[in-house]
Each structure stands twice: as C-alpha cells, then as structure tokens.
Amino acid sequence: MGFYLNPGNKGFWQSIRSEIYVDKTELISCTNKYLNTREKFICISRPRRFGKSMTLEMLAAYYSRGCDSADLFKGLKIENNESFQEYLNKYDVIFLNMQQFLIESSSEKIIEYLEQEVLEELNEEYEEILRGRDIGLAAALRKIYVKTEKQFIFLIDEWDCVMRERQEAETLQKQYLDFLRNLLKDQPYVALAYVTGILPIKKYGQHSALNMFTEYSMTNQYVFEEYTGFTEEEVKVLCYRFHMDFEETSNWYDGYMFKKFKHIYNPRSVVTAMRCQDFSSYWTSTETYDALKAYIDMDFDGLRTDIVQMIGGGRVKVNTHSFQNDMCSFRVKDDILTLLIHLGYLGYDSERKEAFIPNKEIIGEFENAMSVGGWSEIIRILKASEKLLEDTLNGKEENVARGLDQAHMDAASILAYNDENSLSCSIGLAYYSARKDYRLIRELPTGRGFADIVFLPLPSVNKPALVVELKYNKTAETAIQQIKDRHYTQALEGYTGEILLVGISYDKENKDKPHSCIIEKQEV
C-alpha cells in the first residue's frame, strides 16, 4: 500500500462508519461499465462540499490492489451488481490530490514534484523494471505495461485547482494540461481516468488539450445525476430518522435539478442540519461571501437585472456554451452566470436553459453579498418586505399598494416594468421576507392555467396561504376574478386553512399610484 500508488481503504472506512452515510456505491457500476472503453475518461465537476473526495476514496477502496475491501462493501448496494467481484481490488490505482501538490511545491515545479513523488512509489513496487532508469512518469508507466500488461486507474481530485488558484498563470495552466494529456491520452496503460473538480475542462482556442474526457458538470450530469448530491428519497429517509421536517429541509437545501432527477440536495448541508438538529447556512459558511460579491458586481450589461430577477424568485435564460471553464475569461454576463452554476450558487434547468437561485441557504448568501455596497436600492426593498408581508396578512390593501409603489421606485434603475413577467419578479422581490415561512411557487399549475405566484406556508407555520395574481394595465378586480373563475385555490393540494386571494395591478399611466391591491379571504 502506498500514498499515491494503491492507497488503502481508510478514507472509505471512515465514511461508512460515520453517523450519517448515504450509500452511493452504485456509482461503481457506471465506472465498471466504462473500464477499457472509449468512455473511460470521466471528468466530474461539482461545487465544493458535494462529496467529490468521498467518491474518489470509495473508488480507491474498490479498485486498489493495495487493500482488501470485500468486508467494507458487504451490505452496500454495489455488492449485488454482477460486475462487483470482477473488478474488486484488481487494479493498480494512482490517486492524486492536486491541491496537495500545489500547496507543497512552487508553481513552477508542481509537475516535477508530482512526478518525483509518484515515481518514488512506482520504483519501490516495480524495482526490477525501473531500476537505473531516469525517465518521466508516463514513460515509466509504459515500461511497466509492456513488461506486465498491468493497467492503471487514475483518480485525480481537485484537478482544476491550478486553474482556480493560479488564474493569471496561463503558461503554468497550459503546461499542466499538456502534462495530463501526455500522461493519459492514447496510453495503453490507462484502464480508467476519473477526475473531479469544480470547473469543467479548460478550453484553449478551438480545442481542449484533454478532449478525450466526457464531461459531467452542473449543467448536465447525465448518468451521474443521482450521485451529484442527495436525492429526494434519500433526504426523506434522513428526515424520518432524525425527526426533521422534510418540507423545511427542502426549502433550505433542495434546488439543484437535472433531466431525470429534478430534486438534488446539497449533501453537506443536509448532513450537518440533521446532526445539529437545526436549519441554517452550513455550506456557505465554509467560505466568505466576498467571492460571490466579486462576480455579481462585475460590469456586464444585464447582469444586475438578472441577479435581481432571481432574487425575486424568477429565472433567467443562460447560454452556457461560451464559458471558457476558468474564473477570469469573461466576455458576456452569461459567462458569469455559468460560473455561478458550476460553483453551486445557481441551479440550472438544462431543458429550459434557465438559471435560478436554488434555495434559502443560497439566497441568504446573495443577500449577504449585496449588503456591502453597490446594491443599496435592492437592500431597501428586502428590508421593507417584512412590513409588506405583515400588511398583506392583515388585509391592508392601501398599505400594500404604497409598499409596492416604493419597491418599484427603488428597483426602477435595475428592473424595468414592461410586462407581467417583470412585474412578477418585482413582486417576488418585494415579498422577499416571506421565504422564512413560505415556499414560493411561480406559475403553479391549476388545471385551468397557472397561478402567478403562490406562497405556501411551511408545515410548522400557522399562517394563511397566499395566491397572488398580477395584472399589467388591467385592474386588481380582474386579477381576483381570474383566481376565482379558474379555481386556482383548488391547486393547493393537501393544504387546509385560510387562503388570501391577492390581486395586484400595475397601471403605467398612473404615475402617482401605479399599483392597486385587493385582498380577499377564503377557507379550504
């Protein structure tokens, strides 16, 4: 057993002994399927704290010849897979954590240091083959393969840290990518290469130096969707076990979605909430909000408008294809938004090509980032939202209309009113504080159309539900009548109690009092 070559199974052993362990071992069935195929190069990118390193430790425990892991996998899902015994502890594994090499060596010598460390262990294991040879890592692996026909599995953690932490060192980045290409591409000794990071493969010009990799990122995880975080069913099991409210857990930590799995939860935050028996911001507490602030403050046309729309509960269209997969080559606002998707600050709907703020934990991080300069008008709206909600619950229609007028004035420089969609974003922003106690649902399907905005109280909250209908250049009475005619309240399946029907209109010709509001009560 070595540190880089054929590491042991201690990391995986610690994971399965932990108080909370969610069985993701069926991921191994995917990697087994890709062994020694054209799909054997796998690049998985996810936000920090989304279990990437734990997955690599699991793969090392399974494949490495440096340990016997049969007992560790007993009772886990992969044990029943037909390929399980075939590859269990059968391969030479090379495990590299690039963050470690970046810390322990100077930037100029990172590749030299990496080769030196791995070659030292290879020389111990294959002394007869490599004795007296002063050659590089790729050449040494070729010699071993020619003599033994043994192949290697490469597991590389934080593969992109050179791009993230040496953003201006373009020469170093190219040297690093060339090193990886020479080490992995078209080499017969590679049975599988599984690399993880936050960013997808860096692009240079028209081609990528590592174009043999299939990328599985936060814009599309393909077959690895359910392993990106916790699924809805996995979270329900944890909530039952730890006596935590599932709806509240969803409100805080759900929001990442893919084509098949529409609800993926932040795993670190869910685990910490269960253990601490408290809902709070756990994922974002590991890093200051300065990084997020630096990106949302960038001077790209339309970026501030998009951020405000998402703070208000809306979605924005994003073209993710122009992003260069680094943290400095930004040309348009969509590049910033795409980076925020990869960092986990935004969710992404790949079918509709839309980005959104995924949950309560993340929206709090946006509020923190906006509270320090540059967003004063939006912060005023957010602070006033508590009073607006209180007036709404108390049926004070005139107060609500005046509050919306003020919110409109504050946001006018960023968010233009030109249709019901922009009005909807502004209303979502004005009712920002409602998210403490409510789940905001936009365009709730009702069978006879869509209710514009529904505020559904969380199970632990004793407050009425709100069904909000918006009208642009029509009357508030028209909005209320539409709620009744189309039976929007019937869509609140499972909810019993008081419902407030809230009709809001905006009259662009009435400069003094553009908003009007009507509030009616209903019982279900």
PDB file of N, CA and C in Angstrom, residues 114-163:
ATOM      1  N   LEU A 114       5.280  16.411  -8.565  1.00  0.00           N
ATOM      2  CA  LEU A 114       4.297  15.331  -8.692  1.00  0.00           C
ATOM      3  C   LEU A 114       4.966  14.069  -9.243  1.00  0.00           C
ATOM      4  N   GLU A 115       5.706  14.227 -10.330  1.00  0.00           N
ATOM      5  CA  GLU A 115       6.362  13.065 -10.933  1.00  0.00           C
ATOM      6  C   GLU A 115       7.340  12.410  -9.962  1.00  0.00           C
ATOM      7  N   GLN A 116       8.085  13.236  -9.260  1.00  0.00           N
ATOM      8  CA  GLN A 116       9.065  12.724  -8.300  1.00  0.00           C
ATOM      9  C   GLN A 116       8.392  11.876  -7.224  1.00  0.00           C
ATOM     10  N   GLU A 117       7.285  12.371  -6.678  1.00  0.00           N
ATOM     11  CA  GLU A 117       6.592  11.665  -5.598  1.00  0.00           C
ATOM     12  C   GLU A 117       6.009  10.331  -6.069  1.00  0.00           C
ATOM     13  N   VAL A 118       5.365  10.339  -7.230  1.00  0.00           N
ATOM     14  CA  VAL A 118       4.729   9.111  -7.719  1.00  0.00           C
ATOM     15  C   VAL A 118       5.783   8.108  -8.187  1.00  0.00           C
ATOM     16  N   LEU A 119       6.828   8.598  -8.858  1.00  0.00           N
ATOM     17  CA  LEU A 119       7.886   7.699  -9.333  1.00  0.00           C
ATOM     18  C   LEU A 119       8.593   6.990  -8.182  1.00  0.00           C
ATOM     19  N   GLU A 120       8.723   7.675  -7.065  1.00  0.00           N
ATOM     20  CA  GLU A 120       9.365   7.049  -5.904  1.00  0.00           C
ATOM     21  C   GLU A 120       8.611   5.794  -5.477  1.00  0.00           C
ATOM     22  N   GLU A 121       7.278   5.861  -5.470  1.00  0.00           N
ATOM     23  CA  GLU A 121       6.489   4.688  -5.086  1.00  0.00           C
ATOM     24  C   GLU A 121       6.471   3.635  -6.188  1.00  0.00           C
ATOM     25  N   LEU A 122       6.443   4.083  -7.446  1.00  0.00           N
ATOM     26  CA  LEU A 122       6.493   3.123  -8.550  1.00  0.00           C
ATOM     27  C   LEU A 122       7.807   2.344  -8.540  1.00  0.00           C
ATOM     28  N   ASN A 123       8.889   3.034  -8.253  1.00  0.00           N
ATOM     29  CA  ASN A 123      10.199   2.374  -8.209  1.00  0.00           C
ATOM     30  C   ASN A 123      10.260   1.318  -7.111  1.00  0.00           C
ATOM     31  N   GLU A 124       9.579   1.561  -6.009  1.00  0.00           N
ATOM     32  CA  GLU A 124       9.545   0.565  -4.939  1.00  0.00           C
ATOM     33  C   GLU A 124       8.742  -0.665  -5.355  1.00  0.00           C
ATOM     34  N   GLU A 125       7.620  -0.430  -6.031  1.00  0.00           N
ATOM     35  CA  GLU A 125       6.733  -1.535  -6.413  1.00  0.00           C
ATOM     36  C   GLU A 125       7.273  -2.312  -7.612  1.00  0.00           C
ATOM     37  N   TYR A 126       7.881  -1.601  -8.556  1.00  0.00           N
ATOM     38  CA  TYR A 126       8.359  -2.227  -9.792  1.00  0.00           C
ATOM     39  C   TYR A 126       9.860  -2.004  -9.959  1.00  0.00           C
ATOM     40  N   GLU A 127      10.587  -2.337  -8.920  1.00  0.00           N
ATOM     41  CA  GLU A 127      12.031  -2.078  -8.895  1.00  0.00           C
ATOM     42  C   GLU A 127      12.755  -2.795 -10.029  1.00  0.00           C
ATOM     43  N   GLU A 128      12.374  -4.026 -10.316  1.00  0.00           N
ATOM     44  CA  GLU A 128      13.072  -4.806 -11.336  1.00  0.00           C
ATOM     45  C   GLU A 128      12.939  -4.174 -12.716  1.00  0.00           C
ATOM     46  N   ILE A 129      11.814  -3.556 -12.951  1.00  0.00           N
ATOM     47  CA  ILE A 129      11.561  -2.973 -14.273  1.00  0.00           C
ATOM     48  C   ILE A 129      12.172  -1.589 -14.402  1.00  0.00           C
ATOM     49  N   LEU A 130      12.122  -0.805 -13.341  1.00  0.00           N
ATOM     50  CA  LEU A 130      12.511   0.604 -13.423  1.00  0.00           C
ATOM     51  C   LEU A 130      13.911   0.884 -12.885  1.00  0.00           C
ATOM     52  N   ARG A 131      14.587  -0.108 -12.358  1.00  0.00           N
ATOM     53  CA  ARG A 131      15.903   0.128 -11.761  1.00  0.00           C
ATOM     54  C   ARG A 131      16.860   0.753 -12.781  1.00  0.00           C
ATOM     55  N   GLY A 132      17.490   1.861 -12.348  1.00  0.00           N
ATOM     56  CA  GLY A 132      18.507   2.502 -13.178  1.00  0.00           C
ATOM     57  C   GLY A 132      17.967   3.362 -14.301  1.00  0.00           C
ATOM     58  N   ARG A 133      16.668   3.506 -14.378  1.00  0.00           N
ATOM     59  CA  ARG A 133      16.085   4.306 -15.464  1.00  0.00           C
ATOM     60  C   ARG A 133      15.721   5.699 -14.951  1.00  0.00           C
ATOM     61  N   ASP A 134      16.243   6.714 -15.573  1.00  0.00           N
ATOM     62  CA  ASP A 134      15.923   8.105 -15.232  1.00  0.00           C
ATOM     63  C   ASP A 134      14.927   8.619 -16.261  1.00  0.00           C
ATOM     64  N   ILE A 135      13.660   8.289 -16.052  1.00  0.00           N
ATOM     65  CA  ILE A 135      12.620   8.622 -17.026  1.00  0.00           C
ATOM     66  C   ILE A 135      11.439   9.271 -16.321  1.00  0.00           C
ATOM     67  N   GLY A 136      10.549   9.889 -17.112  1.00  0.00           N
ATOM     68  CA  GLY A 136       9.377  10.546 -16.573  1.00  0.00           C
ATOM     69  C   GLY A 136       8.284   9.554 -16.220  1.00  0.00           C
ATOM     70  N   LEU A 137       7.206  10.086 -15.658  1.00  0.00           N
ATOM     71  CA  LEU A 137       6.125   9.232 -15.163  1.00  0.00           C
ATOM     72  C   LEU A 137       5.459   8.447 -16.283  1.00  0.00           C
ATOM     73  N   ALA A 138       5.097   9.111 -17.380  1.00  0.00           N
ATOM     74  CA  ALA A 138       4.416   8.425 -18.480  1.00  0.00           C
ATOM     75  C   ALA A 138       5.295   7.319 -19.060  1.00  0.00           C
ATOM     76  N   ALA A 139       6.577   7.603 -19.225  1.00  0.00           N
ATOM     77  CA  ALA A 139       7.497   6.594 -19.768  1.00  0.00           C
ATOM     78  C   ALA A 139       7.618   5.403 -18.823  1.00  0.00           C
ATOM     79  N   ALA A 140       7.668   5.672 -17.521  1.00  0.00           N
ATOM     80  CA  ALA A 140       7.762   4.590 -16.540  1.00  0.00           C
ATOM     81  C   ALA A 140       6.524   3.696 -16.597  1.00  0.00           C
ATOM     82  N   LEU A 141       5.352   4.304 -16.707  1.00  0.00           N
ATOM     83  CA  LEU A 141       4.114   3.524 -16.767  1.00  0.00           C
ATOM     84  C   LEU A 141       4.053   2.682 -18.040  1.00  0.00           C
ATOM     85  N   ARG A 142       4.572   3.222 -19.138  1.00  0.00           N
ATOM     86  CA  ARG A 142       4.611   2.442 -20.378  1.00  0.00           C
ATOM     87  C   ARG A 142       5.520   1.219 -20.217  1.00  0.00           C
ATOM     88  N   LYS A 143       6.674   1.415 -19.576  1.00  0.00           N
ATOM     89  CA  LYS A 143       7.598   0.296 -19.351  1.00  0.00           C
ATOM     90  C   LYS A 143       6.927  -0.798 -18.522  1.00  0.00           C
ATOM     91  N   ILE A 144       6.238  -0.375 -17.480  1.00  0.00           N
ATOM     92  CA  ILE A 144       5.553  -1.348 -16.616  1.00  0.00           C
ATOM     93  C   ILE A 144       4.497  -2.108 -17.404  1.00  0.00           C
ATOM     94  N   TYR A 145       3.753  -1.387 -18.240  1.00  0.00           N
ATOM     95  CA  TYR A 145       2.689  -2.027 -19.018  1.00  0.00           C
ATOM     96  C   TYR A 145       3.267  -3.030 -20.020  1.00  0.00           C
ATOM     97  N   VAL A 146       4.343  -2.645 -20.681  1.00  0.00           N
ATOM     98  CA  VAL A 146       4.955  -3.532 -21.672  1.00  0.00           C
ATOM     99  C   VAL A 146       5.442  -4.821 -21.022  1.00  0.00           C
ATOM    100  N   LYS A 147       6.006  -4.709 -19.834  1.00  0.00           N
ATOM    101  CA  LYS A 147       6.569  -5.882 -19.158  1.00  0.00           C
ATOM    102  C   LYS A 147       5.510  -6.744 -18.464  1.00  0.00           C
ATOM    103  N   THR A 148       4.448  -6.125 -17.990  1.00  0.00           N
ATOM    104  CA  THR A 148       3.487  -6.858 -17.140  1.00  0.00           C
ATOM    105  C   THR A 148       2.067  -6.908 -17.695  1.00  0.00           C
ATOM    106  N   GLU A 149       1.750  -6.019 -18.653  1.00  0.00           N
ATOM    107  CA  GLU A 149       0.396  -5.834 -19.179  1.00  0.00           C
ATOM    108  C   GLU A 149      -0.578  -5.351 -18.108  1.00  0.00           C
ATOM    109  N   LYS A 150      -0.046  -4.845 -17.021  1.00  0.00           N
ATOM    110  CA  LYS A 150      -0.907  -4.283 -15.982  1.00  0.00           C
ATOM    111  C   LYS A 150      -1.324  -2.867 -16.361  1.00  0.00           C
ATOM    112  N   GLN A 151      -2.615  -2.594 -16.153  1.00  0.00           N
ATOM    113  CA  GLN A 151      -3.139  -1.256 -16.411  1.00  0.00           C
ATOM    114  C   GLN A 151      -3.361  -0.519 -15.094  1.00  0.00           C
ATOM    115  N   PHE A 152      -3.535   0.792 -15.219  1.00  0.00           N
ATOM    116  CA  PHE A 152      -3.699   1.650 -14.052  1.00  0.00           C
ATOM    117  C   PHE A 152      -5.034   2.382 -14.119  1.00  0.00           C
ATOM    118  N   ILE A 153      -5.580   2.628 -12.949  1.00  0.00           N
ATOM    119  CA  ILE A 153      -6.744   3.509 -12.816  1.00  0.00           C
ATOM    120  C   ILE A 153      -6.259   4.792 -12.159  1.00  0.00           C
ATOM    121  N   PHE A 154      -6.576   5.917 -12.796  1.00  0.00           N
ATOM    122  CA  PHE A 154      -6.155   7.225 -12.293  1.00  0.00           C
ATOM    123  C   PHE A 154      -7.338   7.917 -11.624  1.00  0.00           C
ATOM    124  N   LEU A 155      -7.150   8.309 -10.382  1.00  0.00           N
ATOM    125  CA  LEU A 155      -8.146   9.069  -9.630  1.00  0.00           C
ATOM    126  C   LEU A 155      -7.500  10.399  -9.262  1.00  0.00           C
ATOM    127  N   ILE A 156      -8.028  11.487  -9.794  1.00  0.00           N
ATOM    128  CA  ILE A 156      -7.409  12.799  -9.588  1.00  0.00           C
ATOM    129  C   ILE A 156      -8.426  13.737  -8.952  1.00  0.00           C
ATOM    130  N   ASP A 157      -8.126  14.180  -7.749  1.00  0.00           N
ATOM    131  CA  ASP A 157      -9.000  15.095  -7.009  1.00  0.00           C
ATOM    132  C   ASP A 157      -8.513  16.529  -7.203  1.00  0.00           C
ATOM    133  N   GLU A 158      -9.477  17.474  -7.210  1.00  0.00           N
ATOM    134  CA  GLU A 158      -9.155  18.904  -7.368  1.00  0.00           C
ATOM    135  C   GLU A 158      -8.300  19.118  -8.614  1.00  0.00           C
ATOM    136  N   TRP A 159      -8.654  18.445  -9.692  1.00  0.00           N
ATOM    137  CA  TRP A 159      -7.829  18.510 -10.897  1.00  0.00           C
ATOM    138  C   TRP A 159      -7.706  19.949 -11.415  1.00  0.00           C
ATOM    139  N   ASP A 160      -8.716  20.785 -11.134  1.00  0.00           N
ATOM    140  CA  ASP A 160      -8.777  22.137 -11.699  1.00  0.00           C
ATOM    141  C   ASP A 160      -8.226  23.209 -10.775  1.00  0.00           C
ATOM    142  N   CYS A 161      -7.624  22.833  -9.651  1.00  0.00           N
ATOM    143  CA  CYS A 161      -7.195  23.863  -8.700  1.00  0.00           C
ATOM    144  C   CYS A 161      -6.121  24.771  -9.290  1.00  0.00           C
ATOM    145  N   VAL A 162      -5.353  24.276 -10.243  1.00  0.00           N
ATOM    146  CA  VAL A 162      -4.361  25.127 -10.914  1.00  0.00           C
ATOM    147  C   VAL A 162      -5.073  26.261 -11.648  1.00  0.00           C
ATOM    148  N   MET A 163      -6.220  25.970 -12.281  1.00  0.00           N
ATOM    149  CA  MET A 163      -6.979  26.996 -12.994  1.00  0.00           C
ATOM    150  C   MET A 163      -7.641  27.964 -12.026  1.00  0.00           C
TER     151      MET A 163
END
